[in-house]
mmCIF file of C-alpha atoms in Angstrom:
data_model
loop_
_atom_site.group_PDB
_atom_site.id
_atom_site.type_symbol
_atom_site.label_atom_id
_atom_site.label_comp_id
_atom_site.label_asym_id
_atom_site.label_seq_id
_atom_site.Cartn_x
_atom_site.Cartn_y
_atom_site.Cartn_z
ATOM 1 C CA MET Y 1069 0.532 -25.081 -21.895
ATOM 2 C CA THR Y 1070 1.064 -27.825 -19.341
ATOM 3 C CA ASP Y 1071 -1.026 -28.826 -16.342
ATOM 4 C CA ARG Y 1072 2.303 -27.826 -14.237
ATOM 5 C CA ILE Y 1073 1.522 -24.444 -14.743
ATOM 6 C CA LYS Y 1074 -2.506 -24.493 -15.176
ATOM 7 C CA GLU Y 1075 -2.042 -25.365 -11.599
ATOM 8 C CA GLN Y 1076 0.122 -22.409 -10.603
ATOM 9 C CA LEU Y 1077 -2.571 -20.205 -12.193
ATOM 10 C CA SER Y 1078 -5.303 -21.879 -10.308
ATOM 11 C CA THR Y 1079 -2.725 -21.074 -7.378
ATOM 12 C CA PHE Y 1080 -2.595 -17.549 -8.847
ATOM 13 C CA LEU Y 1081 -5.749 -16.644 -9.079
ATOM 14 C CA ASP Y 1082 -6.804 -17.441 -5.426
ATOM 15 C CA GLY Y 1083 -3.652 -15.808 -4.049
ATOM 16 C CA GLU Y 1084 -1.803 -18.859 -2.924
ATOM 17 C CA LEU Y 1085 0.481 -18.507 -5.144
ATOM 18 C CA PRO Y 1086 4.431 -17.846 -3.755
ATOM 19 C CA GLU Y 1087 6.328 -14.748 -4.908
ATOM 20 C CA GLN Y 1088 8.712 -16.876 -7.304
ATOM 21 C CA GLU Y 1089 6.349 -18.709 -8.943
ATOM 22 C CA THR Y 1090 3.861 -14.985 -9.156
ATOM 23 C CA ALA Y 1091 7.003 -13.577 -10.781
ATOM 24 C CA LEU Y 1092 7.250 -16.151 -13.241
ATOM 25 C CA LEU Y 1093 4.386 -16.597 -14.145
ATOM 26 C CA LEU Y 1094 3.480 -12.531 -14.587
ATOM 27 C CA LYS Y 1095 5.698 -13.078 -16.850
ATOM 28 C CA ARG Y 1096 4.950 -16.315 -19.160
ATOM 29 C CA LEU Y 1097 0.835 -14.412 -18.420
ATOM 30 C CA GLU Y 1098 2.478 -12.103 -21.532
ATOM 31 C CA ARG Y 1099 4.161 -13.961 -24.173
ATOM 32 C CA ASP Y 1100 0.719 -16.776 -23.601
ATOM 33 C CA ASP Y 1101 -2.480 -16.487 -25.325
ATOM 34 C CA GLU Y 1102 -3.440 -19.610 -24.599
ATOM 35 C CA LEU Y 1103 -2.438 -18.805 -20.876
ATOM 36 C CA ARG Y 1104 -4.653 -16.005 -20.361
ATOM 37 C CA GLY Y 1105 -7.693 -16.998 -22.125
ATOM 38 C CA ALA Y 1106 -7.266 -19.853 -19.048
ATOM 39 C CA LEU Y 1107 -6.559 -17.107 -16.140
ATOM 40 C CA SER Y 1108 -9.932 -14.811 -17.394
ATOM 41 C CA ARG Y 1109 -11.946 -18.668 -18.030
ATOM 42 C CA TYR Y 1110 -11.332 -19.506 -14.421
ATOM 43 C CA SER Y 1111 -11.974 -16.015 -14.000
ATOM 44 C CA LEU Y 1112 -15.216 -16.373 -14.768
ATOM 45 C CA ILE Y 1113 -16.174 -19.523 -13.855
ATOM 46 C CA GLY Y 1114 -15.613 -18.324 -9.518
ATOM 47 C CA ALA Y 1115 -17.872 -15.432 -10.683
ATOM 48 C CA VAL Y 1116 -20.608 -17.974 -12.279
ATOM 49 C CA LEU Y 1117 -20.246 -20.140 -8.716
ATOM 50 C CA ARG Y 1118 -20.736 -16.690 -7.148
ATOM 51 C CA ASN Y 1119 -24.113 -16.208 -7.942
ATOM 52 C CA ASP Y 1120 -22.773 -12.612 -9.062
ATOM 53 C CA GLY Y 1121 -25.616 -13.160 -11.450
ATOM 54 C CA ASP Y 1122 -26.094 -13.551 -15.579
ATOM 55 C CA VAL Y 1123 -22.321 -12.271 -16.052
ATOM 56 C CA PRO Y 1124 -21.663 -11.381 -19.147
ATOM 57 C CA ALA Y 1125 -18.405 -13.085 -21.291
ATOM 58 C CA ALA Y 1126 -15.713 -10.299 -21.579
ATOM 59 C CA ARG Y 1127 -14.745 -11.075 -24.446
ATOM 60 C CA GLN Y 1128 -12.370 -8.108 -25.614
ATOM 61 C CA VAL Y 1129 -11.955 -6.109 -22.459
ATOM 62 C CA ALA Y 1130 -8.045 -7.586 -21.281
ATOM 63 C CA ALA Y 1131 -6.466 -7.004 -24.434
ATOM 64 C CA ARG Y 1132 -7.724 -3.653 -24.974
ATOM 65 C CA VAL Y 1133 -6.213 -2.823 -21.820
ATOM 66 C CA SER Y 1134 -3.746 -4.930 -21.986
ATOM 67 C CA ALA Y 1135 -3.292 -2.705 -26.063
ATOM 68 C CA ALA Y 1136 -4.024 0.976 -24.237
ATOM 69 C CA ILE Y 1137 -1.847 0.306 -21.562
ATOM 70 C CA ALA Y 1138 0.899 -0.543 -23.660
ATOM 71 C CA LYS Y 1139 1.579 2.370 -24.792
ATOM 72 C CA GLU Y 1140 1.193 4.333 -21.387
ATOM 73 C CA PRO Y 1141 4.228 6.047 -19.883
ATOM 74 C CA LEU Y 1142 5.395 3.948 -17.211
ATOM 75 C CA ARG Y 1143 3.989 4.698 -14.003
ATOM 76 C CA VAL Y 1144 5.973 3.969 -10.496
ATOM 77 C CA SER Y 1145 4.081 4.758 -7.035
ATOM 78 C CA ALA Y 1146 6.087 7.614 -4.684
ATOM 79 C CA PHE Y 1147 5.404 4.732 -2.159
ATOM 80 C CA VAL Y 1148 7.243 2.088 -3.349
ATOM 81 C CA ARG Y 1149 9.947 4.078 -5.682
ATOM 82 C CA LEU Y 1150 12.193 4.608 -2.195
ATOM 83 C CA PRO Y 1151 12.972 1.450 -1.303
ATOM 84 C CA ARG Y 1152 12.101 0.610 2.645
ATOM 85 C CA ARG Y 1153 15.821 -0.818 4.011
ATOM 86 C CA ASP Y 1154 16.580 3.468 2.664
ATOM 87 C CA ALA Y 1155 14.139 4.990 4.465
ATOM 88 C CA LEU Y 1156 14.320 3.027 7.420
ATOM 89 C CA LEU Y 1157 17.961 3.782 7.657
ATOM 90 C CA ARG Y 1158 16.716 8.005 6.815
ATOM 91 C CA SER Y 1159 14.379 8.052 9.196
ATOM 92 C CA LEU Y 1160 16.964 6.409 11.942
ATOM 93 C CA ALA Y 1161 19.382 8.659 10.961
ATOM 94 C CA GLY Y 1162 16.269 12.159 11.178
ATOM 95 C CA LEU Y 1163 15.788 10.629 14.557
ATOM 96 C CA ALA Y 1164 19.323 10.058 15.627
ATOM 97 C CA ILE Y 1165 20.353 13.850 14.883
ATOM 98 C CA ALA Y 1166 17.493 15.133 16.644
ATOM 99 C CA ALA Y 1167 18.217 12.778 19.563
ATOM 100 C CA SER Y 1168 22.237 14.798 19.845
ATOM 101 C CA VAL Y 1169 20.232 18.049 19.462
ATOM 102 C CA ALA Y 1170 18.334 17.027 22.266
ATOM 103 C CA PHE Y 1171 20.530 15.348 24.463
ATOM 104 C CA GLY Y 1172 23.595 18.309 23.203
ATOM 105 C CA ALA Y 1173 20.575 20.645 25.094
ATOM 106 C CA VAL Y 1174 19.976 19.088 28.462
ATOM 107 C CA LEU Y 1175 23.849 18.517 28.864
ATOM 108 C CA LEU Y 1176 24.115 22.483 27.939
ATOM 109 C CA VAL Y 1177 21.745 23.438 30.277
ATOM 110 C CA GLN Y 1178 22.782 21.331 33.459
ATOM 111 C CA GLN Y 1179 26.109 22.348 32.892
ATOM 112 C CA LEU Y 1180 25.063 26.069 33.132
ATOM 113 C CA ARG Y 1181 22.731 25.295 36.184
ATOM 114 C CA THR Y 1182 25.974 23.971 37.664
ATOM 115 C CA GLN Y 1183 28.972 26.766 36.590
ATOM 116 C CA ASP Y 1184 26.349 29.016 37.737
ATOM 117 C CA GLN Y 1185 26.228 26.695 41.735
ATOM 118 C CA ALA Y 1186 29.683 27.351 41.512
ATOM 119 C CA VAL Y 1187 29.706 30.990 41.272
ATOM 120 C CA SER Y 1188 27.148 31.323 43.615
ATOM 121 C CA GLU Y 1189 29.599 29.560 46.626
ATOM 122 C CA ALA Y 1190 32.707 31.534 45.080
ATOM 123 C CA VAL Y 1191 31.013 34.727 45.635
ATOM 124 C CA MET Y 1192 30.017 33.407 48.374
ATOM 125 C CA ALA Y 1193 33.311 32.403 50.113
ATOM 126 C CA GLN Y 1194 34.870 34.990 48.872
ATOM 127 C CA ALA Y 1195 32.426 37.990 50.341
ATOM 128 C CA VAL Y 1196 32.667 35.901 54.162
ATOM 129 C CA ASP Y 1197 36.961 35.211 54.212
ATOM 130 C CA PRO Y 1198 39.055 38.295 54.677
ATOM 131 C CA PRO Y 1199 41.107 39.891 52.505
ATOM 132 C CA VAL Y 1200 44.333 38.883 51.673
ATOM 133 C CA GLU Y 1201 47.578 39.256 50.658
ATOM 134 C CA PRO Y 1202 47.682 38.981 46.765
ATOM 135 C CA VAL Y 1203 49.503 36.218 46.123
ATOM 136 C CA SER Y 1204 52.131 35.350 43.331
ATOM 137 C CA GLU Y 1205 51.385 33.438 39.706
ATOM 138 C CA THR Y 1206 53.624 30.321 40.782
ATOM 139 C CA ALA Y 1207 52.518 30.136 43.780
ATOM 140 C CA ASP Y 1208 51.017 26.373 45.125
ATOM 141 C CA VAL Y 1209 47.067 27.415 44.894
ATOM 142 C CA ALA Y 1210 46.324 23.507 46.031
ATOM 143 C CA ASP Y 1211 46.962 24.618 49.705
ATOM 144 C CA ASP Y 1212 44.407 27.392 50.161
ATOM 145 C CA PRO Y 1213 42.671 27.326 46.508
ATOM 146 C CA ALA Y 1214 39.501 29.547 48.183
ATOM 147 C CA THR Y 1215 42.534 32.579 49.067
ATOM 148 C CA SER Y 1216 43.530 32.901 45.447
ATOM 149 C CA TYR Y 1217 42.658 35.965 43.156
ATOM 150 C CA VAL Y 1218 43.636 34.165 40.163
ATOM 151 C CA THR Y 1219 42.695 31.034 40.622
ATOM 152 C CA PRO Y 1220 38.752 31.182 42.101
ATOM 153 C CA PRO Y 1221 38.064 28.343 44.583
ATOM 154 C CA ALA Y 1222 37.345 25.148 44.256
ATOM 155 C CA THR Y 1223 34.121 23.867 44.849
ATOM 156 C CA ASP Y 1224 32.553 20.359 45.356
ATOM 157 C CA ALA Y 1225 29.509 21.383 42.592
ATOM 158 C CA PRO Y 1226 30.452 17.755 39.978
ATOM 159 C CA GLY Y 1227 31.690 18.724 36.761
ATOM 160 C CA ALA Y 1228 31.864 22.988 38.209
ATOM 161 C CA ILE Y 1229 34.159 25.355 36.139
ATOM 162 C CA ALA Y 1230 36.261 28.063 37.513
ATOM 163 C CA PRO Y 1231 34.242 31.645 36.914
ATOM 164 C CA ALA Y 1232 36.742 33.085 35.429
ATOM 165 C CA GLN Y 1233 37.427 30.025 33.278
ATOM 166 C CA LEU Y 1234 33.195 30.545 32.923
ATOM 167 C CA ALA Y 1235 33.946 34.042 31.762
ATOM 168 C CA ASN Y 1236 36.932 33.540 29.371
ATOM 169 C CA TYR Y 1237 35.006 30.328 27.899
ATOM 170 C CA LEU Y 1238 31.345 32.756 27.385
ATOM 171 C CA VAL Y 1239 32.654 35.654 25.767
ATOM 172 C CA ALA Y 1240 35.613 33.567 23.702
ATOM 173 C CA HIS Y 1241 32.670 31.393 21.971
ATOM 174 C CA TYR Y 1242 29.209 34.042 22.092
ATOM 175 C CA GLY Y 1243 30.028 34.052 18.683
ATOM 176 C CA TYR Y 1244 29.872 30.893 17.575
ATOM 177 C CA ALA Y 1245 26.814 30.649 19.529
ATOM 178 C CA THR Y 1246 23.252 29.818 18.630
ATOM 179 C CA PRO Y 1247 20.595 33.172 18.538
ATOM 180 C CA LEU Y 1248 18.342 31.558 21.666
ATOM 181 C CA VAL Y 1249 22.054 30.704 23.944
ATOM 182 C CA ARG Y 1250 23.524 33.953 23.243
ATOM 183 C CA ARG Y 1251 20.636 35.976 24.122
ATOM 184 C CA SER Y 1252 20.362 33.683 27.565
ATOM 185 C CA VAL Y 1253 23.918 33.586 27.987
ATOM 186 C CA GLY Y 1254 24.566 37.181 27.205
ATOM 187 C CA ALA Y 1255 21.178 38.042 29.532
ATOM 188 C CA GLY Y 1256 22.967 36.217 32.196
ATOM 189 C CA LEU Y 1257 26.452 37.881 31.588
ATOM 190 C CA MET Y 1258 24.572 41.708 31.581
ATOM 191 C CA SER Y 1259 22.412 41.260 34.517
ATOM 192 C CA ALA Y 1260 24.429 39.201 37.368
ATOM 193 C CA PRO Y 1261 27.333 40.374 37.489
ATOM 194 C CA ASP Y 1262 28.088 38.697 40.600
ATOM 195 C CA GLU Y 1263 27.254 35.499 40.578
ATOM 196 C CA THR Y 1264 29.545 35.351 36.741
ATOM 197 C CA GLY Y 1265 32.344 36.072 38.488
ATOM 198 C CA LEU Y 1266 33.298 39.147 36.937
ATOM 199 C CA VAL Y 1267 33.108 41.865 38.833
ATOM 200 C CA ASP Y 1268 35.314 40.017 41.284
ATOM 201 C CA ILE Y 1269 38.523 38.773 38.696
ATOM 202 C CA ALA Y 1270 38.920 41.958 36.890
ATOM 203 C CA PRO Y 1271 40.014 43.743 39.872
ATOM 204 C CA ALA Y 1272 41.542 40.374 41.916
ATOM 205 C CA GLU Y 1273 43.839 40.661 38.466
ATOM 206 C CA GLY Y 1274 44.669 44.234 38.688
ATOM 207 C CA GLN Y 1275 45.404 43.583 41.907
ATOM 208 C CA ALA Y 1276 47.564 40.924 41.127
ATOM 209 C CA ASP Y 1277 49.581 42.763 38.547
ATOM 210 C CA PRO Y 1278 52.442 44.466 40.097
ATOM 211 C CA MET S 946 -19.794 -12.272 -0.987
ATOM 212 C CA VAL S 947 -16.993 -11.591 0.851
ATOM 213 C CA GLU S 948 -13.569 -12.049 -0.680
ATOM 214 C CA PRO S 949 -10.697 -14.132 0.330
ATOM 215 C CA MET S 950 -8.517 -12.398 2.303
ATOM 216 C CA ARG S 951 -5.696 -14.297 0.681
ATOM 217 C CA ALA S 952 -6.687 -13.616 -2.444
ATOM 218 C CA GLU S 953 -6.677 -9.459 -1.358
ATOM 219 C CA ALA S 954 -3.137 -9.649 -0.343
ATOM 220 C CA GLY S 955 -2.545 -11.790 -3.571
ATOM 221 C CA ASP S 956 -4.271 -8.280 -5.016
ATOM 222 C CA ILE S 957 -1.993 -5.655 -3.356
ATOM 223 C CA ALA S 958 0.915 -7.812 -4.375
ATOM 224 C CA LEU S 959 0.403 -7.658 -7.922
ATOM 225 C CA VAL S 960 -0.514 -3.529 -7.697
ATOM 226 C CA ARG S 961 3.586 -3.048 -5.886
ATOM 227 C CA ARG S 962 3.671 -4.830 -9.309
ATOM 228 C CA VAL S 963 2.574 -2.269 -10.847
ATOM 229 C CA GLN S 964 3.247 0.565 -8.782
ATOM 230 C CA LYS S 965 7.000 -0.118 -9.491
ATOM 231 C CA GLY S 966 6.491 -1.230 -12.969
ATOM 232 C CA ASP S 967 5.364 -4.627 -14.422
ATOM 233 C CA LYS S 968 2.691 -4.034 -16.695
ATOM 234 C CA SER S 969 1.868 -7.209 -16.866
ATOM 235 C CA ALA S 970 0.500 -7.035 -13.600
ATOM 236 C CA PHE S 971 -1.679 -4.698 -14.715
ATOM 237 C CA ASP S 972 -2.938 -7.480 -17.490
ATOM 238 C CA ALA S 973 -3.448 -9.920 -14.910
ATOM 239 C CA LEU S 974 -5.768 -7.811 -12.728
ATOM 240 C CA VAL S 975 -7.936 -6.950 -15.488
ATOM 241 C CA LEU S 976 -8.110 -10.344 -16.131
ATOM 242 C CA LYS S 977 -8.941 -11.413 -12.940
ATOM 243 C CA TYR S 978 -11.495 -9.258 -12.790
ATOM 244 C CA GLN S 979 -12.863 -7.875 -16.157
ATOM 245 C CA HIS S 980 -16.040 -10.256 -15.692
ATOM 246 C CA LYS S 981 -17.047 -8.584 -12.348
ATOM 247 C CA VAL S 982 -16.214 -4.831 -13.846
ATOM 248 C CA LEU S 983 -18.991 -5.059 -16.963
ATOM 249 C CA LYS S 984 -20.985 -7.498 -14.593
ATOM 250 C CA LEU S 985 -21.742 -4.072 -12.815
ATOM 251 C CA VAL S 986 -21.271 -1.342 -15.558
ATOM 252 C CA GLN S 987 -23.760 -3.579 -17.219
ATOM 253 C CA ARG S 988 -26.214 -2.517 -14.175
ATOM 254 C CA TYR S 989 -26.200 0.867 -16.050
ATOM 255 C CA VAL S 990 -25.626 0.093 -19.903
ATOM 256 C CA ARG S 991 -26.995 -2.605 -20.631
ATOM 257 C CA ASN S 992 -25.376 -2.758 -24.550
ATOM 258 C CA PRO S 993 -22.415 -5.020 -24.434
ATOM 259 C CA ALA S 994 -19.791 -3.273 -26.438
ATOM 260 C CA GLU S 995 -20.710 0.224 -25.019
ATOM 261 C CA ALA S 996 -20.490 -1.725 -21.562
ATOM 262 C CA GLU S 997 -17.057 -2.958 -22.430
ATOM 263 C CA ASP S 998 -15.551 0.778 -23.781
ATOM 264 C CA ILE S 999 -16.675 1.716 -20.196
ATOM 265 C CA ALA S 1000 -15.242 -1.261 -18.875
ATOM 266 C CA GLN S 1001 -11.989 -0.893 -20.630
ATOM 267 C CA GLU S 1002 -12.093 2.989 -19.779
ATOM 268 C CA ALA S 1003 -12.609 2.161 -16.115
ATOM 269 C CA PHE S 1004 -9.362 -0.308 -15.862
ATOM 270 C CA ILE S 1005 -7.056 2.042 -18.079
ATOM 271 C CA LYS S 1006 -8.408 4.769 -15.319
ATOM 272 C CA ALA S 1007 -7.144 2.046 -12.706
ATOM 273 C CA TYR S 1008 -4.357 2.195 -13.799
ATOM 274 C CA ARG S 1009 -3.247 5.537 -14.502
ATOM 275 C CA ALA S 1010 -4.741 6.188 -10.782
ATOM 276 C CA LEU S 1011 -2.590 2.630 -9.394
ATOM 277 C CA PRO S 1012 0.861 5.544 -8.323
ATOM 278 C CA ALA S 1013 -1.887 6.908 -5.489
ATOM 279 C CA PHE S 1014 -3.324 4.020 -4.377
ATOM 280 C CA ARG S 1015 -2.315 2.564 -0.832
ATOM 281 C CA GLY S 1016 -3.784 -0.095 -0.272
ATOM 282 C CA ASP S 1017 -5.850 1.427 2.652
ATOM 283 C CA SER S 1018 -8.195 -0.772 1.496
ATOM 284 C CA ALA S 1019 -9.400 -3.850 -1.224
ATOM 285 C CA PHE S 1020 -8.011 -3.393 -4.641
ATOM 286 C CA TYR S 1021 -11.971 -4.407 -5.980
ATOM 287 C CA THR S 1022 -13.358 -2.403 -3.804
ATOM 288 C CA TRP S 1023 -11.262 0.466 -4.776
ATOM 289 C CA LEU S 1024 -11.477 -0.341 -8.458
ATOM 290 C CA TYR S 1025 -15.003 -0.937 -8.182
ATOM 291 C CA ARG S 1026 -15.601 2.452 -7.245
ATOM 292 C CA ILE S 1027 -13.581 3.858 -10.155
ATOM 293 C CA ALA S 1028 -15.953 1.422 -12.779
ATOM 294 C CA ILE S 1029 -18.806 3.368 -11.007
ATOM 295 C CA ASN S 1030 -18.379 6.782 -11.307
ATOM 296 C CA THR S 1031 -16.753 5.417 -14.680
ATOM 297 C CA ALA S 1032 -20.674 4.064 -15.852
ATOM 298 C CA LYS S 1033 -22.270 7.098 -14.437
ATOM 299 C CA ASN S 1034 -20.102 9.959 -16.754
ATOM 300 C CA ALA S 1035 -20.765 8.041 -19.380
ATOM 301 C CA LEU S 1036 -23.965 8.277 -18.966
ATOM 302 C CA VAL S 1037 -24.197 11.199 -18.536
ATOM 303 C CA ALA S 1038 -22.880 12.095 -21.257
ATOM 304 C CA SER S 1039 -25.641 10.125 -23.336
ATOM 305 C CA ARG S 1040 -28.549 11.494 -20.809
ATOM 306 C CA ARG S 1041 -29.100 8.274 -20.104
ATOM 307 C CA ARG S 1042 -30.600 7.764 -17.094
ATOM 308 C CA PRO S 1043 -29.019 4.423 -14.708
ATOM 309 C CA VAL S 1044 -30.981 1.394 -14.688
ATOM 310 C CA SER S 1045 -31.629 -0.793 -10.986
ATOM 311 C CA TYR S 1046 -32.386 -3.986 -11.725
ATOM 312 C CA ASP S 1047 -34.295 -3.901 -8.349
ATOM 313 C CA LEU S 1048 -37.644 -2.602 -10.795
ATOM 314 C CA ASP S 1049 -40.176 -1.215 -9.609
ATOM 315 C CA LEU S 1050 -43.013 -2.173 -12.100
ATOM 316 C CA GLN S 1051 -45.997 0.498 -10.611
ATOM 317 C CA ASP S 1052 -43.020 3.579 -11.738
ATOM 318 C CA GLY S 1053 -44.213 3.578 -15.515
ATOM 319 C CA SER S 1054 -40.930 5.902 -16.050
ATOM 320 C CA GLN S 1055 -38.240 3.019 -14.718
ATOM 321 C CA VAL S 1056 -40.445 0.463 -17.005
ATOM 322 C CA GLN S 1057 -39.888 2.628 -20.156
ATOM 323 C CA ALA S 1058 -36.152 3.130 -19.248
ATOM 324 C CA HIS S 1059 -35.773 -0.870 -18.237
ATOM 325 C CA ALA S 1060 -37.609 -1.548 -21.986
ATOM 326 C CA ARG S 1061 -35.920 0.688 -23.624
ATOM 327 C CA LEU S 1062 -32.450 -0.589 -22.498
ATOM 328 C CA ALA S 1063 -33.600 -4.462 -23.074
ATOM 329 C CA ASP S 1064 -34.222 -3.582 -27.013
ATOM 330 C CA THR S 1065 -29.838 -3.141 -26.769
ATOM 331 C CA GLU S 1066 -28.872 -7.221 -25.781
ATOM 332 C CA THR S 1067 -27.740 -8.740 -28.237
ATOM 333 C CA PRO S 1068 -29.689 -12.183 -28.968
ATOM 334 C CA GLU S 1069 -26.914 -13.527 -28.667
ATOM 335 C CA ALA S 1070 -25.011 -12.036 -25.904
ATOM 336 C CA LEU S 1071 -28.925 -13.532 -23.684
ATOM 337 C CA ALA S 1072 -27.775 -16.667 -24.996
ATOM 338 C CA LEU S 1073 -23.965 -16.904 -24.204
ATOM 339 C CA THR S 1074 -25.016 -15.548 -20.381
ATOM 340 C CA ASP S 1075 -26.999 -17.887 -19.715
ATOM 341 C CA GLU S 1076 -25.502 -20.894 -21.529
ATOM 342 C CA ILE S 1077 -22.589 -20.216 -19.552
ATOM 343 C CA ARG S 1078 -24.728 -20.598 -16.350
ATOM 344 C CA ARG S 1079 -25.799 -24.071 -17.052
ATOM 345 C CA THR S 1080 -22.666 -24.905 -18.165
ATOM 346 C CA VAL S 1081 -20.520 -23.982 -15.213
ATOM 347 C CA ASN S 1082 -23.731 -25.263 -12.359
ATOM 348 C CA GLU S 1083 -24.281 -28.717 -14.488
ATOM 349 C CA ALA S 1084 -19.527 -29.559 -15.030
ATOM 350 C CA ILE S 1085 -20.273 -28.642 -10.822
ATOM 351 C CA GLU S 1086 -23.219 -31.264 -9.815
ATOM 352 C CA ALA S 1087 -20.624 -33.828 -12.535
ATOM 353 C CA LEU S 1088 -17.544 -33.097 -10.472
ATOM 354 C CA PRO S 1089 -16.267 -36.069 -8.191
ATOM 355 C CA ASP S 1090 -17.294 -35.063 -4.670
ATOM 356 C CA ASP S 1091 -13.043 -33.628 -3.439
ATOM 357 C CA LEU S 1092 -13.481 -31.984 -6.264
ATOM 358 C CA ARG S 1093 -16.104 -30.283 -5.815
ATOM 359 C CA LEU S 1094 -16.593 -29.676 -2.422
ATOM 360 C CA ALA S 1095 -12.874 -28.051 -2.933
ATOM 361 C CA ILE S 1096 -13.741 -25.516 -4.905
ATOM 362 C CA VAL S 1097 -17.063 -24.432 -3.308
ATOM 363 C CA LEU S 1098 -15.180 -23.901 -0.284
ATOM 364 C CA ARG S 1099 -12.733 -21.639 -1.934
ATOM 365 C CA GLU S 1100 -15.148 -20.007 -4.449
ATOM 366 C CA LEU S 1101 -18.053 -19.597 -1.901
ATOM 367 C CA GLU S 1102 -17.252 -20.106 0.914
ATOM 368 C CA GLY S 1103 -13.775 -17.837 0.752
ATOM 369 C CA LEU S 1104 -11.321 -20.217 2.865
ATOM 370 C CA SER S 1105 -7.894 -20.376 2.513
ATOM 371 C CA TYR S 1106 -6.201 -23.623 1.298
ATOM 372 C CA GLU S 1107 -4.687 -24.088 4.385
ATOM 373 C CA ASP S 1108 -8.413 -23.685 5.982
ATOM 374 C CA ILE S 1109 -9.903 -25.953 3.369
ATOM 375 C CA ALA S 1110 -6.767 -28.540 4.419
ATOM 376 C CA LYS S 1111 -7.767 -28.644 7.972
ATOM 377 C CA THR S 1112 -11.786 -29.089 6.953
ATOM 378 C CA MET S 1113 -11.076 -31.342 3.968
ATOM 379 C CA GLU S 1114 -7.750 -33.428 6.359
ATOM 380 C CA CYS S 1115 -6.142 -33.604 3.652
ATOM 381 C CA PRO S 1116 -2.484 -31.327 2.804
ATOM 382 C CA VAL S 1117 -2.450 -27.949 1.600
ATOM 383 C CA GLY S 1118 -0.086 -29.712 -1.745
ATOM 384 C CA THR S 1119 -3.832 -31.974 -2.253
ATOM 385 C CA VAL S 1120 -6.243 -28.300 -1.947
ATOM 386 C CA ARG S 1121 -4.410 -27.104 -4.499
ATOM 387 C CA SER S 1122 -4.875 -29.980 -7.094
ATOM 388 C CA ARG S 1123 -8.043 -30.206 -6.682
ATOM 389 C CA ILE S 1124 -8.572 -26.567 -7.305
ATOM 390 C CA PHE S 1125 -7.150 -27.145 -10.458
ATOM 391 C CA ARG S 1126 -8.926 -30.083 -11.168
ATOM 392 C CA ALA S 1127 -11.996 -28.370 -10.629
ATOM 393 C CA ARG S 1128 -11.531 -25.966 -12.843
ATOM 394 C CA GLU S 1129 -9.771 -27.400 -15.110
ATOM 395 C CA ALA S 1130 -13.379 -29.914 -16.169
ATOM 396 C CA ILE S 1131 -15.257 -26.846 -15.829
ATOM 397 C CA ASP S 1132 -13.153 -24.849 -18.230
ATOM 398 C CA ARG S 1133 -13.490 -28.340 -20.589
ATOM 399 C CA SER S 1134 -16.610 -27.857 -20.372
ATOM 400 C CA LEU S 1135 -16.728 -24.064 -20.922
ATOM 401 C CA ARG S 1136 -14.760 -24.296 -24.076
ATOM 402 C CA GLU S 1137 -16.929 -26.521 -25.612
ATOM 403 C CA VAL S 1138 -19.985 -24.052 -25.436
ATOM 404 C CA PHE S 1139 -17.975 -21.248 -26.833
ATOM 405 C CA ASP S 1140 -15.924 -23.405 -29.666
ATOM 406 C CA GLY S 1141 -19.851 -24.494 -30.770
ATOM 407 C CA GLY S 1142 -20.969 -21.759 -32.397
ATOM 408 C CA LEU S 1143 -22.086 -19.820 -29.180
ATOM 409 C CA GLY S 1144 -18.321 -18.025 -29.225
ATOM 410 C CA ARG S 1145 -15.093 -17.695 -30.370
ATOM 411 C CA ILE S 1146 -12.912 -20.106 -27.480
ATOM 412 C CA GLY S 1147 -9.956 -16.820 -28.843
ATOM 413 C CA ASP S 1148 -12.753 -14.239 -28.577
ATOM 414 C CA LEU S 1149 -13.233 -14.894 -24.508
ATOM 415 C CA GLU S 1150 -10.121 -12.822 -23.139
#
């Protein structure tokens, strides 16, 4: 056992030995009884210096404990089983999913509100404007969209969807929605037909047919 | 005496190694703390052989419980509690009473208990303990000033190597070397004690 290794041992006892050197020293400690004896005595010196009272010299404790735990099954802690990087990635993935769901929910609510507003404006426009003759499906509705029965009037609301499209979309996708969305959207369709434009659109389409 | 923060960090690093399955790291922790644990256990059980059995049991319990140790407290604080509980349980099992060092001599029962426990201490164990203390103290006094100051700042004041380097106005590497040389000088005297008949060096592990 060289002085260099014993100096490492002394530094290790003080918790000042770098990690890599510690790993090598631990391997050496495993097979070097003389080194183990030195560590025990260095520790004893510290205890005596700190005046811990009449410090007894432990003669066989370490050897007996070492022999006993050699027979023990390997005990790996749950705290270190998962590498920190993996744990972090999993946390981030979870956060990303949660954020996506929340963002999607916000978008859906905003869209529904915008659609409601667009439909209301369309209904109001139809109520105010006098009835007009039906136009053919090939007519250029862009000239006067507010008068078309099959193409609900466009609104200035950003991202607004035509009531007919909205109604068709909602009915078509009703089965794929979550129970919560089904309840709220379904209730909206049932309780406020005027706002969705469904009542107005159906006869209009009928009138348009020859 | 406050445990140095660096030593605690070193302990935690060893604990993490054990928790990953490195048993040699636990061996190192036992070598480091066996004297303190034995000293602790001997507050309850003065018989050296019995105290060593209890200390051994405490360490094995600690090893088994170590996977659940999160490091919220210092390792020795945690080990201390395990050792105390193990010693108390051993006392209950043997239907004996714990003995405090702060004996009230007016209390007849404590005097009686102390006398009974003192009987179990072997003359060899007492002589060895006294000799160790005397040898260490003499070896410290014989050290050159720079070595003595370095090890005193470390062991008694609990300073880190960096703080000792600032205090002694020298590089950290010099501090590391001085502390080692101080320990080695004391250890040389200590080995003579064990080789001289009071104990065999191979016994002290």
